[in-house]
Every structure is written in C-alpha cells, then in structure tokens.
Short mmCIF file of C-alpha atoms in Angstrom, two decimals:
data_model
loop_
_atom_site.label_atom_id
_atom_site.label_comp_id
_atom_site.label_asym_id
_atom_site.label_seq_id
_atom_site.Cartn_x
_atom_site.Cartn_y
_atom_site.Cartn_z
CA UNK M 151 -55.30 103.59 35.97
CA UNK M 152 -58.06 101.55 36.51
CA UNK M 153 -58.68 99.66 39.60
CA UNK M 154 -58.51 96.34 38.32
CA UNK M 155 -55.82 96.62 35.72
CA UNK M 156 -53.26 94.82 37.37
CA UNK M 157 -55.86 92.01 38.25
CA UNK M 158 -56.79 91.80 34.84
CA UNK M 159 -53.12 91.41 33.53
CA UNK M 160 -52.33 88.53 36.07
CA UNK M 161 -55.55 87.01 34.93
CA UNK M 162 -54.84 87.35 31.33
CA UNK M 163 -51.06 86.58 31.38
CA UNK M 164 -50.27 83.25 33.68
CA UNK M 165 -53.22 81.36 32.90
CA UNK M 166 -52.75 77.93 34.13
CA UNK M 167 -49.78 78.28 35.78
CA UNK M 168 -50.81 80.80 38.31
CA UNK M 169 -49.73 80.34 42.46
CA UNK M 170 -50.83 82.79 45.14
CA UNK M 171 -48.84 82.03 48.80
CA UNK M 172 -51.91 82.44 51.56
CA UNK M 173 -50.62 84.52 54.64
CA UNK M 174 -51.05 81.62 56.41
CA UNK M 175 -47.97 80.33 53.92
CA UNK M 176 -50.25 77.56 52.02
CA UNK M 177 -49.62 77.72 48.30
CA UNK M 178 -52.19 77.59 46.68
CA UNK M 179 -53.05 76.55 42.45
CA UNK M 180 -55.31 79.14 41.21
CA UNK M 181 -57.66 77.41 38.30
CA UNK M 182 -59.51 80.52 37.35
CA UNK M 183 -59.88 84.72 37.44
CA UNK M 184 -63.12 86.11 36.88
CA UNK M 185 -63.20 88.88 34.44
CA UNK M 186 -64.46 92.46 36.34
CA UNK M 187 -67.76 92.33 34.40
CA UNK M 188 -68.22 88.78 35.58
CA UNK M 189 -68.29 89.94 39.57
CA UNK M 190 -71.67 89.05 40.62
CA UNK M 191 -73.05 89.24 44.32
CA UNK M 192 -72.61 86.18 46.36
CA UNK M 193 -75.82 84.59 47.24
CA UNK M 194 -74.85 81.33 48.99
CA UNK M 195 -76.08 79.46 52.30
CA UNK M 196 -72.65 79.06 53.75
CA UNK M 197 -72.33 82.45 53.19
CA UNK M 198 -73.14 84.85 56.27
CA UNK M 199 -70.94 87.51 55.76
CA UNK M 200 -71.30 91.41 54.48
CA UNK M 201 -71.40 91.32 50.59
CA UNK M 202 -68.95 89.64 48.23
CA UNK M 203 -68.34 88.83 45.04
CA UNK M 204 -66.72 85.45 43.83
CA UNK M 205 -63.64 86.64 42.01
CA UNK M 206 -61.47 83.37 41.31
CA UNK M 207 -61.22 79.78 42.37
CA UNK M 208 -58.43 78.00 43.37
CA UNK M 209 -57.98 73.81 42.09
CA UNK M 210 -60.06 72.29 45.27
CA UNK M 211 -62.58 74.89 44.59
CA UNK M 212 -61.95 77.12 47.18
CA UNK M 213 -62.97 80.98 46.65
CA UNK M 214 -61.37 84.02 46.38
CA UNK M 215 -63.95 86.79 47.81
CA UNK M 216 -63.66 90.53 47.24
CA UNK M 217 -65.33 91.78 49.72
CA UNK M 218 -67.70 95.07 50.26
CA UNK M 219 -64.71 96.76 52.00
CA UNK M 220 -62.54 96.21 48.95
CA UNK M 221 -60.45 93.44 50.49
CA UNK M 222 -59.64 90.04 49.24
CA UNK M 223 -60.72 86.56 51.25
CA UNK M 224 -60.11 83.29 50.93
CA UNK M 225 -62.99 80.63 51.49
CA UNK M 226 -61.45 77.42 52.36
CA UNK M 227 -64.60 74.82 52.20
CA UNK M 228 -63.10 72.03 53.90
CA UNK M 229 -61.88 74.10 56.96
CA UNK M 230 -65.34 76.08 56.58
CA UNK M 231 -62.78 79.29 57.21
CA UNK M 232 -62.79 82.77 55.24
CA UNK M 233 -59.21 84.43 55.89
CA UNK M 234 -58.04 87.75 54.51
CA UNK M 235 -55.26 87.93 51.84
CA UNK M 236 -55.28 91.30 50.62
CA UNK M 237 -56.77 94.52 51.25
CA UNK M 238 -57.42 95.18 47.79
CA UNK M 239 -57.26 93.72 44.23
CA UNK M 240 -53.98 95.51 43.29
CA UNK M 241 -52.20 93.75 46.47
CA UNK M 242 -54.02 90.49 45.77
CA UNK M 243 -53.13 90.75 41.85
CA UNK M 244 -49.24 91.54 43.33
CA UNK M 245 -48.85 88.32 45.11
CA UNK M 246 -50.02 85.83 42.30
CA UNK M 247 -46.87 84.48 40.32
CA UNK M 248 -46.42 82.07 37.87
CA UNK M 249 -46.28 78.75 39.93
CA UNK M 250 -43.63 75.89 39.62
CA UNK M 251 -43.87 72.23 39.93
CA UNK M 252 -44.50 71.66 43.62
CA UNK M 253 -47.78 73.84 42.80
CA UNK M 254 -50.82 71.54 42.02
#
C-alpha cells in the first residue's frame, strides 16, 4: 500500500465537507488537499523551519505542512504558530471526518 493512499481517499471522498480536530481541540474546516504530485518545497519568508511541503489549507488559510521528518504541522498565520498534528500522513488522513454544521 502506498504511503499516501489513505490521504488520497480522504482527499478524494469528503470534499467540502471535510473537519480535522487540532490536538489542541480547535476544529478546524479544511478547504483543500493537495494531490501527492502537487507537494512542492516550501519556499516562504515566514518560513524558518527544516523542509516542508504545503499539503492542504484549511478556510482562514492556514497550512497543513508535511514535514522532512514525515510528520504533519499546522501553520496557524494569525497566532504565527506551527503545531504538530500527526506523525505521518496515514494518522493525519485518520483524523479528518466529514464535518457537521458547527464546522465553518
């Protein structure tokens, strides 16, 4: 099984409807998945950290990261905070579910 097929069937199965509860217990609306082969290195001045690749976007625009290490972050812009949520894309594609109505 490929690495990524779980991500890839979360990303091609909710699509709008998609929620992902932070550890910090936020819910968060996710507005997009990147498909694998659209994982690019990040190249941004806010960005300091080791390598990572833009994977999805929540609806304020916030990132999800996979890092060099395989792990999932979260970029909250506002906060200016990066925060783990997974260690890898099969946990990360585990905890998104199709989200309800208090979800926006």
């Amino acid at each position: 099984m490929n690495l990524v097929d779980s991500f890839e069937k979360i990303r091609t199965t909710f699509f709008w409807r998609r929620c992902i509860t932070l550890p910090d217990g936020r819910n968060v609306a996710v507005a997009i998945l990147l498909r694998e082969d659209d994982w690019r290195a990040l190249d941004a001045p806010w960005w300091r950290g080791k390598q990572a690749s833009i994977i999805g976007a929540d609806v304020d625009g916030n990132f999800f990261l996979r890092h060099c290490d395989g792990s999932v972050l979260y970029r909250d812009h506002n906060a200016g905070t990066v925060a783990p949520v997974a260690p890898g894309i099969r946990e990360f594609a585990k905890l998104i579910v199709e989200g309800g109505d208090s979800v926006a």
